[in-house]
Coordinates of C-alpha atoms and ligand atoms in Angstrom, one line a residue:
X1 CA 0.0 0.0 0.0
X2 CA 1.3 3.4 -1.0
X3 CA 0.5 7.0 -0.6
X4 CA -0.1 8.5 -4.1
X5 CA -0.7 12.1 -5.1
X6 CA -2.4 12.5 -8.4
X7 CA -2.9 15.8 -10.2
X8 CA -5.3 16.4 -13.0
X9 CA -5.0 19.4 -15.3
X10 CA -7.7 21.5 -16.9
X11 CA -8.6 19.3 -19.9
X12 CA -8.7 16.2 -17.6
X13 CA -11.5 17.9 -15.5
X14 CA -13.0 19.9 -18.4
X15 CA -16.5 18.4 -18.3
X16 CA -18.7 16.3 -16.0
X17 CA -17.7 13.2 -18.1
X18 CA -14.0 13.9 -17.6
X19 CA -14.5 14.4 -13.9
X20 CA -16.4 11.1 -13.7
X21 CA -13.4 9.5 -15.5
X22 CA -11.1 10.9 -12.9
X23 CA -13.3 9.6 -10.1
X24 CA -13.2 6.2 -11.7
X25 CA -9.4 6.1 -11.7
X26 CA -9.1 7.5 -8.2
X27 CA -11.6 4.9 -7.0
X28 CA -9.7 2.1 -8.7
X29 CA -6.4 3.1 -7.0
X30 CA -8.1 3.4 -3.7
X31 CA -9.7 0.0 -4.1
X32 CA -6.2 -1.4 -4.6
X33 CA -5.5 -0.1 -1.1
X34 CA -3.6 3.1 -1.7
X35 CA -3.9 6.3 0.3
X36 CA -5.0 8.9 -2.3
X37 CA -4.5 12.7 -2.4
X38 CA -5.9 14.3 -5.5
X39 CA -4.9 17.9 -6.7
X40 CA -7.1 19.5 -9.3
X41 CA -6.9 22.4 -11.8
X42 CA -9.8 24.5 -12.8
X43 CA -11.8 23.3 -15.8
X44 CA -10.1 24.0 -19.1
X45 CA -10.5 27.6 -20.1
X46 CA -11.9 28.7 -16.8
X47 CA -8.9 30.6 -15.5
X48 CA -8.8 32.5 -18.8
X49 CA -12.5 33.2 -18.6
X50 CA -12.1 34.6 -15.1
X51 CA -9.2 36.8 -16.1
X52 CA -11.3 38.2 -19.0
X53 CA -14.2 38.9 -16.6
X54 CA -11.8 40.8 -14.2
X55 CA -10.6 42.9 -17.0
X56 CA -14.1 44.1 -17.7
X57 CA -14.2 45.5 -14.2
X58 CA -10.7 47.0 -14.2
X59 CA -8.0 47.4 -16.9
X60 CA -5.4 46.2 -14.3
X61 CA -7.3 44.3 -11.7
X62 CA -6.0 44.7 -8.2
X63 CA -3.8 41.6 -7.7
X64 CA -5.4 40.6 -4.4
X65 CA -8.9 40.6 -5.8
X66 CA -7.8 38.8 -9.0
X67 CA -6.4 36.0 -6.8
X68 CA -9.7 35.8 -4.9
X69 CA -11.5 35.4 -8.2
X70 CA -9.1 33.0 -9.9
X71 CA -9.1 30.6 -6.8
X72 CA -12.8 29.9 -7.5
X73 CA -11.9 27.9 -10.6
X74 CA -10.2 25.2 -8.6
X75 CA -12.8 25.4 -5.8
X76 CA -15.5 24.3 -8.3
X77 CA -13.7 21.2 -9.6
X78 CA -12.6 19.9 -6.1
X79 CA -16.2 19.9 -4.9
X80 CA -17.5 18.2 -8.1
X81 CA -14.9 15.5 -7.9
X82 CA -15.6 14.8 -4.2
X83 CA -19.3 14.5 -5.1
X84 CA -18.5 12.1 -7.9
X85 CA -16.4 10.0 -5.5
X86 CA -19.1 10.0 -2.8
X87 CA -21.5 8.9 -5.5
X88 CA -19.2 5.8 -6.0
X89 CA -19.3 5.1 -2.3
X90 CA -15.8 6.5 -1.8
X91 CA -15.5 8.9 1.1
X92 CA -13.8 12.1 0.0
X93 CA -13.2 15.6 1.4
X94 CA -12.3 18.6 -0.7
X95 CA -10.2 21.5 0.6
X96 CA -9.1 24.9 -0.7
X97 CA -5.5 25.9 -0.3
X98 CA -6.4 27.9 2.8
X99 CA -8.1 25.0 4.4
X100 CA -5.0 22.7 4.1
X101 CA -2.7 25.5 5.0
X102 CA -0.7 25.9 1.9
X103 CA 1.2 28.9 3.2
X104 CA 2.8 31.1 0.6
X105 CA 4.5 34.5 0.4
X106 CA 2.3 37.4 -0.5
X107 CA 3.3 38.0 -4.1
X108 CA -0.2 37.8 -5.6
X109 CA -0.3 36.0 -9.0
X110 CA 3.0 34.3 -8.5
X111 CA 3.2 33.3 -4.9
X112 CA 5.8 30.8 -3.7
X113 CA 4.8 28.0 -1.3
X114 CA 6.6 28.3 2.0
X115 CA 5.1 25.6 4.1
X116 CA 2.3 23.0 4.1
X117 CA 0.7 21.8 7.3
X118 CA -0.2 18.2 6.4
X119 CA -2.1 17.4 9.7
X120 CA -5.5 17.7 8.2
X121 CA -4.7 15.6 5.1
X122 CA -3.2 12.9 7.3
X123 CA -6.2 12.8 9.6
X124 CA -8.5 12.2 6.6
X125 CA -6.3 9.6 5.1
X126 CA -6.2 7.8 8.4
X127 CA -10.0 7.7 8.3
X128 CA -9.9 6.2 4.8
X129 CA -11.0 9.4 3.0
X130 CA -9.7 10.6 -0.4
X131 CA -8.3 14.1 0.1
X132 CA -9.1 16.4 -2.8
X133 CA -7.0 19.6 -2.8
X134 CA -7.5 22.8 -4.9
X135 CA -4.4 23.4 -7.0
X136 CA -2.8 26.7 -7.9
X137 CA -3.8 28.5 -4.6
X138 CA -2.5 29.2 -1.1
X139 CA -2.9 31.7 1.7
X140 CA -0.4 34.2 2.9
X141 CA 0.4 34.9 6.6
X142 CA -2.3 37.5 6.8
X143 CA -5.0 35.1 5.5
X144 CA -5.1 36.5 2.0
X145 CA -5.8 34.1 -0.9
X146 CA -2.8 33.8 -3.2
X147 CA -2.3 32.0 -6.5
X148 CA 0.9 30.4 -7.7
X149 CA 1.1 31.5 -11.4
X150 CA -0.2 29.8 -14.5
X151 CA 0.2 26.1 -14.4
X152 CA 0.6 26.3 -10.6
X153 CA -1.4 23.2 -9.8
X154 CA 1.6 21.1 -10.8
X155 CA 3.5 22.8 -8.0
X156 CA 0.7 22.3 -5.5
X157 CA 0.8 18.6 -6.3
X158 CA 4.5 18.2 -6.0
X159 CA 4.6 20.3 -2.8
X160 CA 1.8 18.1 -1.3
X161 CA 3.7 15.0 -2.3
X162 CA 6.9 16.3 -0.7
X163 CA 5.1 17.3 2.5
X164 CA 3.4 13.9 2.8
X165 CA 6.5 12.0 1.6
X166 CA 4.3 10.4 -1.0
X167 CA 5.5 7.2 -2.8
X168 CA 4.7 8.8 -6.2
X169 CA 3.4 12.1 -7.5
X170 CA 1.5 11.5 -10.8
X171 CA 0.7 14.4 -13.1
X172 CA -2.2 13.5 -15.4
X173 CA -2.6 15.6 -18.4
X174 CA -3.7 15.6 -22.1
X175 CA -0.5 14.1 -23.5
X176 CA 0.9 10.7 -22.4
X177 CA 4.2 12.0 -21.1
X178 CA 7.1 14.3 -21.7
X179 CA 8.0 14.5 -25.4
X180 CA 11.2 15.4 -27.2
X181 CA 9.3 18.6 -28.0
X182 CA 5.7 19.8 -28.0
X183 CA 3.9 17.1 -30.0
X184 CA 1.3 19.7 -31.1
X185 CA 4.1 21.4 -33.1
X186 CA 6.1 18.4 -34.2
X187 CA 4.0 15.3 -35.0
X188 CA 7.3 13.3 -35.1
X189 CA 8.0 14.0 -31.5
X190 CA 8.7 11.0 -29.3
X191 CA 7.6 10.3 -25.7
X192 CA 10.5 9.9 -23.4
X193 CA 10.5 7.0 -20.9
X194 CA 12.7 9.0 -18.6
X195 CA 14.1 12.4 -18.3
X196 CA 16.6 13.7 -15.8
X197 CA 15.4 16.4 -13.4
X198 CA 18.1 18.7 -14.7
X199 CA 16.8 18.4 -18.2
X200 CA 13.2 18.7 -17.2
X201 CA 14.1 21.9 -15.3
X202 CA 15.7 23.4 -18.4
X203 CA 12.8 22.2 -20.7
X204 CA 10.3 23.8 -18.3
X205 CA 12.1 27.0 -17.9
X206 CA 12.7 27.3 -21.6
X207 CA 9.0 27.0 -22.4
X208 CA 7.7 23.4 -22.3
X209 CA 4.6 24.0 -20.3
X210 CA 3.9 20.3 -19.6
X211 CA 5.2 20.9 -16.0
X212 CA 5.4 24.3 -14.3
X213 CA 9.0 25.1 -13.6
X214 CA 8.5 25.5 -9.9
X215 CA 7.1 22.1 -9.6
X216 CA 10.3 20.7 -11.1
X217 CA 12.4 22.8 -8.7
X218 CA 10.4 21.4 -5.8
X219 CA 10.7 17.9 -7.1
X220 CA 14.5 18.3 -7.4
X221 CA 14.9 19.7 -3.9
X222 CA 12.9 17.0 -2.2
X223 CA 13.6 14.2 -4.7
X224 CA 9.9 13.6 -5.2
X225 CA 9.2 10.5 -7.3
X226 CA 7.4 12.2 -10.2
X227 CA 5.7 10.9 -13.3
X228 CA 3.8 12.6 -16.2
X229 CA 0.9 10.5 -17.6
X230 CA -2.2 10.8 -19.7
X231 CA -5.7 10.9 -18.1
X232 CA -7.1 9.8 -21.5
X233 CA -5.3 6.5 -21.9
X234 CA -3.3 4.1 -19.8
X235 CA 0.5 3.9 -20.2
X236 CA 3.8 4.2 -18.4
X237 CA 4.2 8.0 -19.0
X238 CA 7.5 9.7 -18.4
X239 CA 9.5 9.2 -15.2
X240 CA 11.6 12.1 -13.9
X241 CA 14.9 10.7 -12.7
X242 CA 17.5 11.8 -10.2
X243 CA 20.4 9.6 -10.8
X244 CA 23.4 11.0 -12.8
X245 CA 24.2 8.3 -15.2
X246 CA 25.2 10.4 -18.2
X247 CA 27.1 7.7 -20.0
X248 CA 24.0 6.5 -21.7
X249 CA 22.5 9.9 -22.1
X250 CA 21.5 11.0 -25.6
X251 CA 23.3 14.1 -26.9
X252 CA 20.1 16.1 -27.0
X253 CA 17.0 15.0 -25.1
X254 CA 14.6 17.7 -26.3
X255 CA 13.8 21.0 -28.0
X256 CA 11.9 23.7 -26.1
X257 CA 10.5 26.9 -27.3
X258 CA 8.8 30.0 -26.0
X259 CA 6.6 32.5 -27.7
X260 CA 6.5 34.7 -24.6
X261 CA 9.5 36.7 -25.7
X262 CA 10.3 40.3 -26.6
X263 CA 13.5 42.1 -27.1
X264 CA 14.5 45.7 -26.3
X265 CA 17.6 47.6 -27.5
X266 CA 19.1 50.7 -26.1
X267 CA 21.2 52.1 -28.9
X268 CA 24.1 54.4 -28.6
X269 CA 24.9 54.3 -24.9
X270 CA 28.3 55.4 -23.6
X271 CA 30.6 52.5 -23.1
X272 CA 31.7 53.0 -19.5
X273 CA 31.4 51.2 -16.1
X274 CA 28.0 51.3 -14.5
X275 CA 25.8 51.6 -17.6
X276 CA 24.6 48.0 -17.6
X277 CA 23.9 48.2 -13.9
X278 CA 21.9 51.4 -14.3
X279 CA 19.8 50.1 -17.2
X280 CA 19.1 46.7 -15.6
X281 CA 18.8 48.2 -12.1
X282 CA 15.7 50.2 -13.2
X283 CA 14.3 47.2 -15.0
X284 CA 14.8 45.1 -11.9
X285 CA 13.2 47.7 -9.6
X286 CA 10.1 47.4 -11.7
X287 CA 10.1 43.6 -11.1
X288 CA 10.6 42.9 -14.8
X289 CA 12.6 39.7 -15.3
X290 CA 15.5 39.8 -17.8
X291 CA 16.6 36.8 -19.8
X292 CA 19.2 37.0 -22.5
X293 CA 21.6 40.0 -22.5
X294 CA 23.9 41.1 -25.2
X295 CA 26.2 44.1 -25.3
X296 CA 28.0 44.9 -28.5
X297 CA 31.6 45.8 -28.8
X298 CA 31.9 49.5 -28.6
X299 CA 32.6 51.7 -31.6
X300 CA 33.5 55.4 -31.0
X301 CA 32.9 55.0 -27.3
X302 CA 29.3 54.0 -27.8
X303 CA 27.6 50.6 -27.7
X304 CA 24.2 49.0 -28.1
X305 CA 22.7 47.1 -25.2
X306 CA 20.1 44.5 -26.0
X307 CA 18.1 42.1 -23.7
X308 CA 14.9 40.0 -23.8
X309 CA 12.0 40.2 -21.4
X310 CA 8.6 38.3 -21.1
X311 CA 6.3 39.5 -23.8
X312 CA 3.7 40.5 -21.2
X313 CA 6.2 43.0 -19.8
X314 CA 7.4 44.4 -23.1
X315 CA 5.5 47.7 -22.9
X316 CA 6.5 48.2 -19.3
X317 CA 10.2 47.6 -20.1
X318 CA 10.1 50.0 -23.1
X319 CA 8.6 52.8 -20.9
X320 CA 11.2 52.4 -18.3
X321 CA 14.0 52.4 -20.8
X322 CA 12.8 55.5 -22.5
X323 CA 13.3 57.3 -19.2
X324 CA 16.7 55.7 -18.5
X325 CA 17.8 56.4 -22.1
X326 CA 17.2 60.1 -21.6
X327 CA 19.3 60.1 -18.4
X328 CA 22.1 58.2 -20.2
X329 CA 21.8 60.4 -23.3
X330 CA 21.4 57.2 -25.4
X331 CA 20.6 57.6 -29.0
X332 CA 17.3 55.6 -29.1
X333 CA 15.3 52.8 -27.6
X334 CA 13.8 50.2 -30.0
X335 CA 12.1 46.9 -29.5
X336 CA 10.6 43.9 -31.2
X337 CA 7.9 41.6 -29.7
X338 CA 7.7 39.3 -32.7
X339 CA 10.5 37.1 -31.6
X340 CA 10.7 33.6 -30.1
X341 CA 13.3 31.5 -28.3
X342 CA 14.2 28.0 -29.4
X343 CA 16.5 25.8 -27.2
X344 CA 18.1 22.4 -27.5
X345 CA 18.6 20.7 -24.1
X346 CA 20.6 17.7 -23.1
X347 CA 23.0 16.6 -20.4
X348 CA 24.9 14.7 -23.1
X349 CA 26.1 18.2 -24.2
X350 CA 28.6 18.3 -21.3
X351 CA 30.8 15.7 -22.9
X352 CA 30.4 16.8 -26.5
X353 CA 31.7 19.8 -28.3
X354 CA 30.1 21.2 -31.4
X355 CA 26.4 21.1 -30.5
X356 CA 26.0 24.9 -30.9
X357 CA 27.6 24.8 -34.4
X358 CA 25.4 21.9 -35.4
X359 CA 22.4 23.8 -34.2
X360 CA 23.3 27.0 -36.1
X361 CA 24.0 25.0 -39.3
X362 CA 20.6 23.4 -39.1
X363 CA 18.9 26.8 -38.8
X364 CA 21.1 28.3 -41.5
X365 CA 20.1 25.5 -43.9
X366 CA 16.5 26.7 -43.5
X367 CA 17.5 30.3 -44.1
X368 CA 16.7 31.3 -40.5
X369 CA 18.6 34.2 -39.1
X370 CA 19.8 34.0 -35.5
X371 CA 19.4 37.3 -33.6
X372 CA 20.7 36.3 -30.1
X373 CA 22.4 33.3 -28.6
X374 CA 22.9 32.1 -25.1
X375 CA 24.4 28.9 -23.7
X376 CA 24.7 27.0 -20.5
X377 CA 26.2 23.6 -19.6
X378 CA 23.2 21.7 -20.9
X379 CA 21.4 24.0 -23.3
X380 CA 21.9 26.3 -26.3
X381 CA 19.2 28.9 -26.9
X382 CA 18.6 31.2 -29.9
X383 CA 16.3 34.1 -30.5
X384 CA 14.7 34.1 -34.0
X385 CA 11.8 35.8 -35.8
X386 CA 8.5 34.5 -34.7
X387 CA 7.4 33.4 -38.1
X388 CA 10.3 30.8 -38.1
X389 CA 9.2 29.1 -34.8
X390 CA 7.7 25.9 -36.3
X391 CA 10.2 25.6 -39.1
X392 CA 13.1 26.0 -36.7
X393 CA 11.8 23.6 -34.1
X394 CA 11.1 20.9 -36.7
X395 CA 14.5 21.4 -38.4
X396 CA 16.3 21.0 -35.1
X397 CA 14.2 18.1 -34.1
X398 CA 15.2 16.2 -37.2
X399 CA 18.8 17.5 -37.3
X400 CA 19.5 16.0 -33.8
X401 CA 17.9 12.7 -34.7
X402 CA 14.9 13.0 -32.4
X403 CA 12.2 12.2 -35.0
X404 CA 10.4 8.9 -34.3
X405 CA 10.9 6.2 -36.8
X406 CA 8.4 6.5 -39.7
Ligands
ADP501 P1 -2.6 20.6 -18.0 O1 -3.8 21.4 -18.2 O2 -2.9 19.2 -17.8 O3 -1.8 21.1 -16.9 P2 -0.9 21.8 -19.9 O4 -1.6 22.4 -21.1 O5 -0.4 22.7 -18.9 O6 -1.8 20.7 -19.3 O7 0.4 21.0 -20.4 C1 0.3 19.9 -21.3 C2 0.7 20.5 -22.7 O8 2.0 20.8 -22.7 C3 0.5 19.5 -23.8 O9 -0.8 19.5 -24.3 C4 1.5 19.9 -24.8 O10 1.0 20.7 -25.9 C5 2.4 20.9 -24.1 N1 3.9 20.6 -24.2 C6 4.9 21.5 -24.5 N2 6.0 20.9 -24.5 C7 5.8 19.6 -24.3 C8 6.7 18.4 -24.2 N3 8.0 18.5 -24.4 N4 6.1 17.2 -23.9 C9 4.8 17.1 -23.7 N5 4.0 18.1 -23.8 C10 4.4 19.4 -24.1
LIG502 N1 -5.9 26.8 -13.4 C1 -4.6 27.4 -13.4 C2 -4.2 27.8 -14.8 O1 -4.9 27.7 -15.8 C3 -3.6 26.5 -12.8 C4 -3.3 25.1 -13.5 O2 -4.1 24.7 -14.3 O3 -2.3 24.5 -13.2 O4 -3.1 28.2 -15.0
MG503 MG1 -0.4 22.7 -16.8

């Protein structure tokens, strides 16, 4: 008998039929004698619908109130699943984040989990109940409802699994595992039987939304046994692994991409100490995250300073830079929000040279111009024009031999 945490995403609870299917699976696992904790997302599209509603009330909805609103999506599904379980004679109790004491910091909209008091869940499990927990939400020290950022139910599940020392955390979604790249973009993508936590971390942070990045960070920190599976069909899914056997690792495990990118350029800034600090200091003060940074070699004592930000923060970044540029007497500020980032990821890269060159050649063969490059030990990322996203991802997928056999 094991303690299992299962998480079901939006599509997996998107209708009464889907919720009944979830209830059937949970009932089956419980009938086999396992202690079951189930974490749910809101029904598919519900969080977007609520955000739209909020925007009809206020162009920039107050963050605290937005969280109160968004948390209702998950409150609906947990109640419905508990009813479906009770209907099958399976005792169940649903809980909001507040009720199971998922304590977070008070950064509304992207709160971090600080602590979980698992007493209530344990009590219920001891009484034979299935514990159904609202994903994506918590409560701060003042009792305010917080949310964990889009995709945050993954993080709730992994955090619950860590707190309860679960035997496995199973993330059920609409694909049957983690693929070499998004199967919706590349039909030749292959499901991976296993992926190392390091690679999964890179894939998630570089745009593969199958797992929220914070859930992978949490899993890595507490070594939570984690598996991604389909709620639509049975199968082994993909296991996230923690051992470091890189001898057998493929060169490249996956291709990730992100459309949420924009770039800004401050042109003609003086090339002297303190300039980068001043530009990025103002950006940081406004809580705008910066990703890639490039500073050109100076000519005539002047240089261009370029960096990328999340597309949602593009306008904000431009506004800040216009002010900074005046102070610095920079020539101009320009930007482009029609760019994307494509990355190749693999621990095998550590022991092989030439991956970057191979990547650039594959893109060049398709006539795709590279605007920016960044590398780390196990990934190479490039920024390209948005219209090349699919072509670029497919070209790389096949260049690195990831396509499934025809
Ligand atoms: P859920 O609502 O269940 O949380 P998400 O939409 O958040 O589901 O995540 C699953 C989706 O992630 C898939 O439908 C797929 O399009 C996308 N995805 C992106 N990259 C990958 C990848 N490498 N492997 C599998 N799925 C991926
Ligand atoms: N419902 C939230 C979202 O749509 C959280 C989640 O599904 O994980 O982002
Ligand atoms: Mg998700």
